[in-house]
Amino acid sequence: MSSKCNNLVIFLLVLGYWCISLAEEEIAISVSGTRYKTSNRIIEKNYIITIDLSLQSNNVWRDFARTIIIEDGKVVETINNIKNIKWKQGLCMEEMLRAEMRKFKNINTTFEELYFYINEIITLNGYII
């Protein structure tokens, strides 16, 4: 697993992308790619990792993030197979938010409208107190 992640990060850095890889308790921390310092951490048998890329080209910014769940030393390929309830609930919520966004947005939707709509759903589901 470690070599696969390292190869992905090296490949993306070669392409010139910012890459932030966070594990466990660091996932809730928002850090600019220019200030992010990797921690000296060994990936455990049961772990959650987020890889977050900020891509910029021709004054257009894109975000690409993926969460990797490791249980019993193996990457879990589908959400339904995740044993850790909190991780499973979080990824199910993320999928639901994506579906809601697709239904809500149209060519005239402003970022502000989408922001308030999605945050209302997040709050109604108990993720913001």
Short mmCIF file of the C-alpha atoms (twelve columns), coordinates in Angstrom:
data_MODEL
# 
_entry.id   MODEL 
# 
loop_
_atom_site.group_PDB 
_atom_site.id 
_atom_site.type_symbol 
_atom_site.label_atom_id 
_atom_site.label_alt_id 
_atom_site.label_comp_id 
_atom_site.label_asym_id 
_atom_site.label_seq_id 
_atom_site.Cartn_x 
_atom_site.Cartn_y 
_atom_site.Cartn_z 
_atom_site.pdbx_PDB_model_num 
ATOM 1   C CA . MET A 1   0.000   0.000  0.000   1 
ATOM 2   C CA . SER A 2   2.731   2.453  0.954   1 
ATOM 3   C CA . SER A 3   4.535   2.102  -2.371  1 
ATOM 4   C CA . LYS A 4   1.280   2.628  -4.321  1 
ATOM 5   C CA . CYS A 5   0.555   5.860  -2.442  1 
ATOM 6   C CA . ASN A 6   4.147   7.043  -2.765  1 
ATOM 7   C CA . ASN A 7   4.146   6.352  -6.511  1 
ATOM 8   C CA . LEU A 8   0.872   8.272  -6.950  1 
ATOM 9   C CA . VAL A 9   2.152   11.266 -4.994  1 
ATOM 10  C CA . ILE A 10  5.479   11.300 -6.884  1 
ATOM 11  C CA . PHE A 11  3.656   11.032 -10.237 1 
ATOM 12  C CA . LEU A 12  1.351   13.946 -9.379  1 
ATOM 13  C CA . LEU A 13  4.204   16.096 -8.094  1 
ATOM 14  C CA . VAL A 14  6.105   15.472 -11.323 1 
ATOM 15  C CA . LEU A 15  3.073   16.800 -13.191 1 
ATOM 16  C CA . GLY A 16  3.311   19.987 -11.095 1 
ATOM 17  C CA . TYR A 17  0.227   19.547 -8.912  1 
ATOM 18  C CA . TRP A 18  -0.029  20.394 -5.249  1 
ATOM 19  C CA . CYS A 19  -0.677  17.231 -3.350  1 
ATOM 20  C CA . ILE A 20  -1.791  16.989 0.237   1 
ATOM 21  C CA . SER A 21  -2.069  13.611 1.890   1 
ATOM 22  C CA . LEU A 22  -3.669  13.515 5.317   1 
ATOM 23  C CA . ALA A 23  -4.173  10.594 7.650   1 
ATOM 24  C CA . GLU A 24  -6.492  9.978  10.604  1 
ATOM 25  C CA . GLU A 25  -6.808  12.992 12.941  1 
ATOM 26  C CA . GLU A 26  -5.237  15.367 10.399  1 
ATOM 27  C CA . ILE A 27  -8.136  14.904 7.957   1 
ATOM 28  C CA . ALA A 28  -10.182 17.663 9.612   1 
ATOM 29  C CA . ILE A 29  -7.305  20.141 9.246   1 
ATOM 30  C CA . SER A 30  -7.299  22.502 6.285   1 
ATOM 31  C CA . VAL A 31  -3.741  23.359 5.248   1 
ATOM 32  C CA . SER A 32  -2.520  25.221 2.186   1 
ATOM 33  C CA . GLY A 33  -0.350  23.073 -0.067  1 
ATOM 34  C CA . THR A 34  2.446   25.604 0.231   1 
ATOM 35  C CA . ARG A 35  2.483   25.275 4.035   1 
ATOM 36  C CA . TYR A 36  1.690   21.583 4.442   1 
ATOM 37  C CA . LYS A 37  4.372   19.477 6.101   1 
ATOM 38  C CA . THR A 38  4.068   15.714 5.991   1 
ATOM 39  C CA . SER A 39  4.084   13.975 9.326   1 
ATOM 40  C CA . ASN A 40  6.326   11.077 10.208  1 
ATOM 41  C CA . ARG A 41  3.592   8.468  10.329  1 
ATOM 42  C CA . ILE A 42  3.267   4.789  9.638   1 
ATOM 43  C CA . ILE A 43  0.000   3.775  8.000   1 
ATOM 44  C CA . GLU A 44  -1.697  1.351  10.341  1 
ATOM 45  C CA . LYS A 45  -3.701  -1.802 9.619   1 
ATOM 46  C CA . ASN A 46  -6.956  0.232  9.895   1 
ATOM 47  C CA . TYR A 47  -6.610  3.769  8.568   1 
ATOM 48  C CA . ILE A 48  -8.315  6.513  6.617   1 
ATOM 49  C CA . ILE A 49  -6.262  8.608  4.206   1 
ATOM 50  C CA . THR A 50  -7.317  11.605 2.128   1 
ATOM 51  C CA . ILE A 51  -5.372  12.712 -0.925  1 
ATOM 52  C CA . ASP A 52  -6.333  16.229 -1.993  1 
ATOM 53  C CA . LEU A 53  -5.056  17.838 -5.175  1 
ATOM 54  C CA . SER A 54  -5.461  21.473 -6.154  1 
ATOM 55  C CA . LEU A 55  -5.014  21.798 -9.891  1 
ATOM 56  C CA . GLN A 56  -4.580  25.128 -11.643 1 
ATOM 57  C CA . SER A 57  -4.355  25.833 -15.343 1 
ATOM 58  C CA . ASN A 58  -5.084  29.004 -17.339 1 
ATOM 59  C CA . ASN A 59  -6.525  30.765 -14.265 1 
ATOM 60  C CA . VAL A 60  -8.967  27.901 -13.635 1 
ATOM 61  C CA . TRP A 61  -8.806  26.111 -10.285 1 
ATOM 62  C CA . ARG A 62  -9.926  22.524 -9.807  1 
ATOM 63  C CA . ASP A 63  -10.055 20.324 -6.760  1 
ATOM 64  C CA . PHE A 64  -9.633  16.568 -6.775  1 
ATOM 65  C CA . ALA A 65  -9.859  14.600 -3.546  1 
ATOM 66  C CA . ARG A 66  -10.054 10.918 -2.789  1 
ATOM 67  C CA . THR A 67  -10.428 9.064  0.470   1 
ATOM 68  C CA . ILE A 68  -8.746  5.709  0.860   1 
ATOM 69  C CA . ILE A 69  -10.014 3.355  3.550   1 
ATOM 70  C CA . ILE A 70  -7.652  0.675  4.797   1 
ATOM 71  C CA . GLU A 71  -9.076  -2.090 6.975   1 
ATOM 72  C CA . ASP A 72  -7.287  -5.261 7.990   1 
ATOM 73  C CA . GLY A 73  -4.272  -4.008 6.014   1 
ATOM 74  C CA . LYS A 74  -6.134  -3.846 2.672   1 
ATOM 75  C CA . VAL A 75  -7.743  -1.052 0.703   1 
ATOM 76  C CA . VAL A 76  -11.541 -1.288 0.891   1 
ATOM 77  C CA . GLU A 77  -12.849 -0.889 -2.652  1 
ATOM 78  C CA . THR A 78  -16.553 -0.124 -1.976  1 
ATOM 79  C CA . ILE A 79  -18.343 1.858  0.711   1 
ATOM 80  C CA . ASN A 80  -20.650 -1.063 1.510   1 
ATOM 81  C CA . ASN A 81  -17.643 -3.129 2.579   1 
ATOM 82  C CA . ILE A 82  -16.331 -0.587 5.111   1 
ATOM 83  C CA . LYS A 83  -16.542 -1.960 8.669   1 
ATOM 84  C CA . ASN A 84  -15.830 1.299  10.562  1 
ATOM 85  C CA . ILE A 85  -19.280 2.865  10.986  1 
ATOM 86  C CA . LYS A 86  -18.054 6.490  11.194  1 
ATOM 87  C CA . TRP A 87  -16.017 6.149  8.001   1 
ATOM 88  C CA . LYS A 88  -18.893 4.446  6.207   1 
ATOM 89  C CA . GLN A 89  -21.406 7.094  7.341   1 
ATOM 90  C CA . GLY A 90  -19.081 9.909  6.276   1 
ATOM 91  C CA . LEU A 91  -18.530 8.509  2.797   1 
ATOM 92  C CA . CYS A 92  -22.260 7.769  2.384   1 
ATOM 93  C CA . MET A 93  -22.965 11.390 3.335   1 
ATOM 94  C CA . GLU A 94  -20.424 12.569 0.773   1 
ATOM 95  C CA . GLU A 95  -22.123 10.504 -1.952  1 
ATOM 96  C CA . MET A 96  -25.525 11.868 -0.946  1 
ATOM 97  C CA . LEU A 97  -24.230 15.462 -1.075  1 
ATOM 98  C CA . ARG A 98  -22.842 14.895 -4.573  1 
ATOM 99  C CA . ALA A 99  -26.217 13.546 -5.713  1 
ATOM 100 C CA . GLU A 100 -28.030 16.511 -4.131  1 
ATOM 101 C CA . MET A 101 -25.652 18.943 -5.805  1 
ATOM 102 C CA . ARG A 102 -26.268 17.354 -9.209  1 
ATOM 103 C CA . LYS A 103 -30.044 17.638 -8.732  1 
ATOM 104 C CA . PHE A 104 -29.892 21.230 -7.436  1 
ATOM 105 C CA . LYS A 105 -27.427 22.929 -9.775  1 
ATOM 106 C CA . ASN A 106 -28.121 24.324 -13.180 1 
ATOM 107 C CA . ILE A 107 -26.377 26.773 -15.489 1 
ATOM 108 C CA . ASN A 108 -27.700 29.733 -13.458 1 
ATOM 109 C CA . THR A 109 -26.900 28.412 -9.967  1 
ATOM 110 C CA . THR A 110 -24.509 30.650 -8.076  1 
ATOM 111 C CA . PHE A 111 -21.845 29.293 -5.780  1 
ATOM 112 C CA . GLU A 112 -23.587 31.110 -2.902  1 
ATOM 113 C CA . GLU A 113 -26.904 29.349 -3.597  1 
ATOM 114 C CA . LEU A 114 -25.178 25.977 -3.751  1 
ATOM 115 C CA . TYR A 115 -23.203 26.756 -0.573  1 
ATOM 116 C CA . PHE A 116 -26.328 27.535 1.464   1 
ATOM 117 C CA . TYR A 117 -28.271 24.590 0.019   1 
ATOM 118 C CA . ILE A 118 -25.541 22.029 0.725   1 
ATOM 119 C CA . ASN A 119 -24.804 23.449 4.185   1 
ATOM 120 C CA . GLU A 120 -28.482 23.175 5.091   1 
ATOM 121 C CA . ILE A 121 -28.389 19.475 4.193   1 
ATOM 122 C CA . ILE A 122 -25.171 18.993 6.150   1 
ATOM 123 C CA . THR A 123 -26.722 20.684 9.195   1 
ATOM 124 C CA . LEU A 124 -29.990 18.726 8.939   1 
ATOM 125 C CA . ASN A 125 -27.953 15.520 8.954   1 
ATOM 126 C CA . GLY A 126 -26.166 16.474 12.170  1 
ATOM 127 C CA . TYR A 127 -22.698 17.232 10.827  1 
ATOM 128 C CA . ILE A 128 -22.721 20.870 12.005  1 
ATOM 129 C CA . ILE A 129 -23.845 21.650 15.534  1 
# 
